[in-house]
Short mmCIF file of C-alpha atoms in Angstrom, two decimals:
data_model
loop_
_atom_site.label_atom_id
_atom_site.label_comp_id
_atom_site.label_asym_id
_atom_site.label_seq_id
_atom_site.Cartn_x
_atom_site.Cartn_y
_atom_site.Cartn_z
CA UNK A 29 -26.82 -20.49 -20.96
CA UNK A 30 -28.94 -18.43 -19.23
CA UNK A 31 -28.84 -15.59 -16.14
CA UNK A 32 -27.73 -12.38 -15.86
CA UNK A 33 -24.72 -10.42 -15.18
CA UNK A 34 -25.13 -8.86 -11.61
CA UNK A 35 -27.16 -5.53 -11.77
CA UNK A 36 -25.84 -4.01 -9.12
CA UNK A 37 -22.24 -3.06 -10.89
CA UNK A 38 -21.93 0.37 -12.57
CA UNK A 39 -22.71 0.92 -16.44
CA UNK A 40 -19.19 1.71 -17.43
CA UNK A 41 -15.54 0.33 -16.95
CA UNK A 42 -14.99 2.97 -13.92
CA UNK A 43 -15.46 0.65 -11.33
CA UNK A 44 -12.91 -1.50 -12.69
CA UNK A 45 -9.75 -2.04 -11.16
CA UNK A 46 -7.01 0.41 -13.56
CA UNK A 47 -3.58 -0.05 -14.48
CA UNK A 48 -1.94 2.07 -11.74
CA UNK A 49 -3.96 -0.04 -9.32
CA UNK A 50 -2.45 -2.83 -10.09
CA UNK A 51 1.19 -1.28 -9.59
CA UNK A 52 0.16 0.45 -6.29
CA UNK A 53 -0.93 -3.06 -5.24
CA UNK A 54 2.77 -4.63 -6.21
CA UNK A 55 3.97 -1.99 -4.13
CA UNK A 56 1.72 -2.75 -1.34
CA UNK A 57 2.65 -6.32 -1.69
CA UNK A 58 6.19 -6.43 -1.70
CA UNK A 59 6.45 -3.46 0.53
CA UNK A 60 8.29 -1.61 -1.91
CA UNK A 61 8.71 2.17 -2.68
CA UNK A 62 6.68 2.99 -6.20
CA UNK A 63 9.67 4.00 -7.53
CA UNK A 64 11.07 0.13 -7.44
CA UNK A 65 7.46 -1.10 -8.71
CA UNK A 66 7.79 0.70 -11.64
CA UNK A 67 11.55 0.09 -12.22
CA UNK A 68 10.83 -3.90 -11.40
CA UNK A 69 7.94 -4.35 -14.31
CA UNK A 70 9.73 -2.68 -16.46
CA UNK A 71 12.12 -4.69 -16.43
CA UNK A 72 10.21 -7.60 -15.88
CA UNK A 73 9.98 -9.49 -18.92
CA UNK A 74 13.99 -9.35 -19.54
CA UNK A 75 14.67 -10.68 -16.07
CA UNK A 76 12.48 -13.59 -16.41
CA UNK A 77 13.80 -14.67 -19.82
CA UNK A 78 17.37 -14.75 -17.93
CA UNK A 79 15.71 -16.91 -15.08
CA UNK A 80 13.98 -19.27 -18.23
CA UNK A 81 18.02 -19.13 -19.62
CA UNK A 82 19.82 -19.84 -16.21
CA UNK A 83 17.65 -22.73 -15.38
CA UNK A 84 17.42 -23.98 -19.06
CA UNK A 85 14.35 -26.58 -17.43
CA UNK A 86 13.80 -29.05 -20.25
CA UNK A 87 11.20 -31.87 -18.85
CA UNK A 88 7.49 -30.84 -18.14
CA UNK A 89 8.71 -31.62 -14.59
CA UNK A 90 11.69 -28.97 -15.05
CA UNK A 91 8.76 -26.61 -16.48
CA UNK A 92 6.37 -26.69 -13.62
CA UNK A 93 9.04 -26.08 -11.39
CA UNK A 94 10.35 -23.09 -13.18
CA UNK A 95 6.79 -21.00 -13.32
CA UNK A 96 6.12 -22.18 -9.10
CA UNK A 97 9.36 -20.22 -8.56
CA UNK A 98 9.85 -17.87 -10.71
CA UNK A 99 10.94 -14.21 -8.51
CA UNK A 100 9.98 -12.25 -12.05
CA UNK A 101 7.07 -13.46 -13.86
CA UNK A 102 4.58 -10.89 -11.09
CA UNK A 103 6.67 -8.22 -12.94
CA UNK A 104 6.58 -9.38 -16.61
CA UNK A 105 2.35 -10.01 -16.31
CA UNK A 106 1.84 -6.76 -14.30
CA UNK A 107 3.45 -4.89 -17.66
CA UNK A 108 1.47 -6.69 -19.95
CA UNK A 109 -1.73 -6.17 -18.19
CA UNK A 110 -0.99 -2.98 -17.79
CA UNK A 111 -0.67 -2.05 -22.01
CA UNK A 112 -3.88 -0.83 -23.46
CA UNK A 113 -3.64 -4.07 -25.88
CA UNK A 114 -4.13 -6.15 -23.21
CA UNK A 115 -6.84 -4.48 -21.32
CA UNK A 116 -9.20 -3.73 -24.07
CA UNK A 117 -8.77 -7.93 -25.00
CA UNK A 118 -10.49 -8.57 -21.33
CA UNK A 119 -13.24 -5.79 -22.03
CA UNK A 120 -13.90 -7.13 -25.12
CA UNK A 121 -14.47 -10.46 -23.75
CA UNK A 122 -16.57 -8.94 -20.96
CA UNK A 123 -18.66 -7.58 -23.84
CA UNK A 124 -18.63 -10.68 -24.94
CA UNK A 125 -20.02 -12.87 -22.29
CA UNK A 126 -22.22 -9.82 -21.60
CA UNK A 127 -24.25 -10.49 -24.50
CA UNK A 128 -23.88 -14.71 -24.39
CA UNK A 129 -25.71 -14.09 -21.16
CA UNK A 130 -23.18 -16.13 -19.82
CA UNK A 131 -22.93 -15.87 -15.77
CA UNK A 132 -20.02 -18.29 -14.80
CA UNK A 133 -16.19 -17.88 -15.65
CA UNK A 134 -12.88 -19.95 -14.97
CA UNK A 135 -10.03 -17.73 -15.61
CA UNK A 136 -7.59 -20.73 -16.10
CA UNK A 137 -3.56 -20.43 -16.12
CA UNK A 138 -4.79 -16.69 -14.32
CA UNK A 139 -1.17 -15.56 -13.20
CA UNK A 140 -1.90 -12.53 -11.21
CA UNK A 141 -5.81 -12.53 -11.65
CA UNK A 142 -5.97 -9.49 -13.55
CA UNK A 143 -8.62 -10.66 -16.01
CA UNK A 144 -10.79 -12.47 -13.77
CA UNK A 145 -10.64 -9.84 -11.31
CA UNK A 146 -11.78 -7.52 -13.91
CA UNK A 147 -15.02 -10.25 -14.87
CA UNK A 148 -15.92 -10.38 -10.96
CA UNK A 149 -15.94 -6.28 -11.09
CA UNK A 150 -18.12 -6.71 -13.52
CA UNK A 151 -20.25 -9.15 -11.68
CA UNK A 152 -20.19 -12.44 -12.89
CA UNK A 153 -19.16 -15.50 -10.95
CA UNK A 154 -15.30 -16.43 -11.25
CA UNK A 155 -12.94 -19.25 -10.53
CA UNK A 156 -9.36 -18.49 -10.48
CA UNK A 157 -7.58 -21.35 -11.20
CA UNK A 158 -3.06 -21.83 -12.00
CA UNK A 159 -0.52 -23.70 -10.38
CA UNK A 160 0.51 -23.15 -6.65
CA UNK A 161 3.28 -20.42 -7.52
CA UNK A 162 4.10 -16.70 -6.44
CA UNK A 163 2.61 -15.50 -9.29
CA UNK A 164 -0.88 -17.01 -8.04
CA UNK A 165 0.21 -15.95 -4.25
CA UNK A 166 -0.64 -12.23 -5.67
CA UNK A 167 -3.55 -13.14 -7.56
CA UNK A 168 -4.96 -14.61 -3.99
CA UNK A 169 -3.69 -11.38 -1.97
CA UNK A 170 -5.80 -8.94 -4.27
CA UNK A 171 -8.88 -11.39 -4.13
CA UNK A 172 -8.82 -10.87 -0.52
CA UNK A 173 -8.07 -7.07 -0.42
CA UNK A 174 -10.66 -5.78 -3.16
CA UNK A 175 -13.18 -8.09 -0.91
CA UNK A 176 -14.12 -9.94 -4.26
CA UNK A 177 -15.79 -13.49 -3.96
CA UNK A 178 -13.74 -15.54 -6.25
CA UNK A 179 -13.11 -19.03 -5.71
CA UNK A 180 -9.76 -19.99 -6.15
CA UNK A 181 -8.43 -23.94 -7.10
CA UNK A 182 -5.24 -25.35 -7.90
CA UNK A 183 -5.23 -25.62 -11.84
CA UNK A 184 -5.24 -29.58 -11.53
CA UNK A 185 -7.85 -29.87 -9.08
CA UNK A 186 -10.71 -28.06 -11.41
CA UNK A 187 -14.40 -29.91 -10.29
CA UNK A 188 -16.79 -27.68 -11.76
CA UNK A 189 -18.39 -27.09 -14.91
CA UNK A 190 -18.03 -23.51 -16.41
CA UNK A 191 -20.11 -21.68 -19.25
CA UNK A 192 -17.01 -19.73 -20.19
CA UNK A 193 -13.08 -20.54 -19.71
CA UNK A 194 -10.42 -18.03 -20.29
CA UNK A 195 -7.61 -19.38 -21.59
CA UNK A 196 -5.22 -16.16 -22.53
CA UNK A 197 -1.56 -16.61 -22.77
CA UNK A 198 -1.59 -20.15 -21.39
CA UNK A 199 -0.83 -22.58 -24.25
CA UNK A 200 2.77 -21.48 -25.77
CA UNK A 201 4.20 -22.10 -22.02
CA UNK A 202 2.76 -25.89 -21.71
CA UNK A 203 4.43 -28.75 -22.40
CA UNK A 204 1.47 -30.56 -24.64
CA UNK A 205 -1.59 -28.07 -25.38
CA UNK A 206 -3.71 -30.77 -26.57
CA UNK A 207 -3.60 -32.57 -23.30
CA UNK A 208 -4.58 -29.10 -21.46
CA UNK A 209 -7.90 -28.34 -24.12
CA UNK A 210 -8.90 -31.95 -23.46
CA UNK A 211 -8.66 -31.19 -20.10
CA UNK A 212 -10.74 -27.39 -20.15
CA UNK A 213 -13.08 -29.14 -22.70
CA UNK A 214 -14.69 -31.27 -19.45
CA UNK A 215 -14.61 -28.61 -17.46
CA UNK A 216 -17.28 -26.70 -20.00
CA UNK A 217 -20.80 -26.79 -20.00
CA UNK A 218 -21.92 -27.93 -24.01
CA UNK A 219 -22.03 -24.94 -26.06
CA UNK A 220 -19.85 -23.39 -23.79
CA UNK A 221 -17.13 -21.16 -24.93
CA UNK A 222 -13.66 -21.15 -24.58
CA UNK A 223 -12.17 -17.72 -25.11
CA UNK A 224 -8.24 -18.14 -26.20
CA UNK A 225 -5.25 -16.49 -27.45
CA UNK A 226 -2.01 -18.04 -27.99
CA UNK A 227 1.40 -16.95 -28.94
CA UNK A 228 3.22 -20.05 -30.84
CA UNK A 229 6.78 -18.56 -31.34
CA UNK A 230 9.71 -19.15 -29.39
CA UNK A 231 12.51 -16.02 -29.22
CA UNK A 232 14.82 -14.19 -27.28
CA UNK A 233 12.58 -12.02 -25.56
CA UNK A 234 10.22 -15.43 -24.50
CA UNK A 235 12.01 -18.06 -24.69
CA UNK A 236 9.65 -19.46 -21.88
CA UNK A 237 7.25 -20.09 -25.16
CA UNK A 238 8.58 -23.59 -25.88
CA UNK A 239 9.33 -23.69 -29.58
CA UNK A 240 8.01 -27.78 -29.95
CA UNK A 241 4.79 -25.84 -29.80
CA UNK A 242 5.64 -23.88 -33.15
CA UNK A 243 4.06 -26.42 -35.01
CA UNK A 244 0.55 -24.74 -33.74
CA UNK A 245 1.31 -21.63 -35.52
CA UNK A 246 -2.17 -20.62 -37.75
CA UNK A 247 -4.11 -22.87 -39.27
CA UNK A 248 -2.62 -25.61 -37.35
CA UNK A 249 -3.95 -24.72 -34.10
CA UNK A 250 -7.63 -24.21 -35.39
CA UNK A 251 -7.60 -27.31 -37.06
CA UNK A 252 -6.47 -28.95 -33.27
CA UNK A 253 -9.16 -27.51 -31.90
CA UNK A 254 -11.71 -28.88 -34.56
CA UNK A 255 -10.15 -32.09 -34.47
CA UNK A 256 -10.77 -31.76 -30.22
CA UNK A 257 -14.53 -31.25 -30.50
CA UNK A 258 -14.49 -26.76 -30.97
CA UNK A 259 -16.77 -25.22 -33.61
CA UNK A 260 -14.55 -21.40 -34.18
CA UNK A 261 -16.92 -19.28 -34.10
CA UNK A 262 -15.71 -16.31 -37.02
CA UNK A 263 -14.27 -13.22 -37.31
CA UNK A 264 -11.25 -14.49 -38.18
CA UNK A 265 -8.88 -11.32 -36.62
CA UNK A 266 -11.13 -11.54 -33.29
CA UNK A 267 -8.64 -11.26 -30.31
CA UNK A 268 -9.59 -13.29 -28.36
CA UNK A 269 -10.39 -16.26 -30.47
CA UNK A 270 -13.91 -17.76 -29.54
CA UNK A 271 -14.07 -21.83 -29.69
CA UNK A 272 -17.99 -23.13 -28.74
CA UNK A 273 -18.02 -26.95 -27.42
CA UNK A 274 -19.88 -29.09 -29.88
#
């Protein structure tokens, strides 16, 4: 991998889009008073676990269908991305890439685009890529607003090659997670990384996280991704969790 990150962005994180940009922009979006916004992500996640319940889907079909309609799932990401948790695990992978000197990124499974948004801020070269849903509707709304140029591609109609894929919060939802690394694994350039965190358990509060993919729990999942061509590259309690194509 070689290149550099774009010069021209600010030394910092100030330039980066902020947490109470991103509700502003729901309320922009949906037209809403702030008040609303901030009543809606809050109860975000709860909502869409009773959407998951009501519609009980139970095929990968059923699945699919439940995450291109879901009303609440906008809400349930916004409040995630919005926890210092979650934002410091996208700097920390901008840090990252920073210093693999890596230039090209596919945020795959992106939901509202927060992190890739965030890596284009920052100047490198992003792909936004998840199924044609509303959740993805936002993602390409703010694209176009902030002015950024990020491509954006259906996640089954990837072509490229990428030096870095983002993978964060993706696997626990899909109906067979080996199938989808196979499938991000030749969309990487070799010795690329793929930058992951998962979330194997299935309970009340996401019930979305099918539990058939509780067997992945620990050690199980990095021996998957050994057995699927990924050298993990160590500390062990690095969030995200960095897998290099062999």
């Amino acid at each position: 991998m070689s290149g550099k990150v774009n010069d021209s962005k600010k030394e910092g994180n100030n330039h980066l889009t902020s947490t109470e940009d991103l509700v502003s922009e729901i309320q922009e979006y949906l037209g809403w008073d702030i008040s609303r916004a901030v009543e809606s992500l809050s109860k975000g996640t709860r909502m869409l676990a009773e959407e998951w319940n009501n519609l009980n889907p139970q095929t990968p079909e059923e699945i699919i269908d439940f995450y291109k309609k879901a009303d609440h799932y906008i809400f349930d990401l916004a409040a995630w991305h919005r926890t210092p948790e979650r934002r410091n695990r996208t700097l920390a992978s901008i840090s990252l890439c920073k210093q693999e000197g890596i230039t090209s990124v596919l945020d795959f499974g992106c939901g509202i685009g927060q992190d890739g948004i965030l890596f284009a801020e920052s100047g490198f070269r992003v792909t936004l890529s998840d199924l044609p849903c509303k959740t993805f509707d936002f993602a390409k709304w703010r694209v176009k607003k902030k002015g950024l140029s990020i491509k954006l591609v259906n996640s089954s109609e990837l072509e490229e090659k990428y030096e870095c894929i983002l993978c964060f919060d993706v696997l626990e939802h899909v109906w067979d997670p080996r199938e989808v690394i196979q499938y991000l694994k030749r969309h990487l350039f070799d010795r690329g990384i793929l930058l992951v965190t998962v979330a194997f358990y299935h309970n009340e509060i996401h019930p979305m996280h099918l539990q058939k993919n509780e067997k992945y729990r620990g050690v199980e999942f990095y021996q998957l991704m050994t057995t699927l061509g990924f050298r993990w590259e160590p500390p062990w309690n690095r969030i995200p969790s960095v897998f290099r194509k062999k």
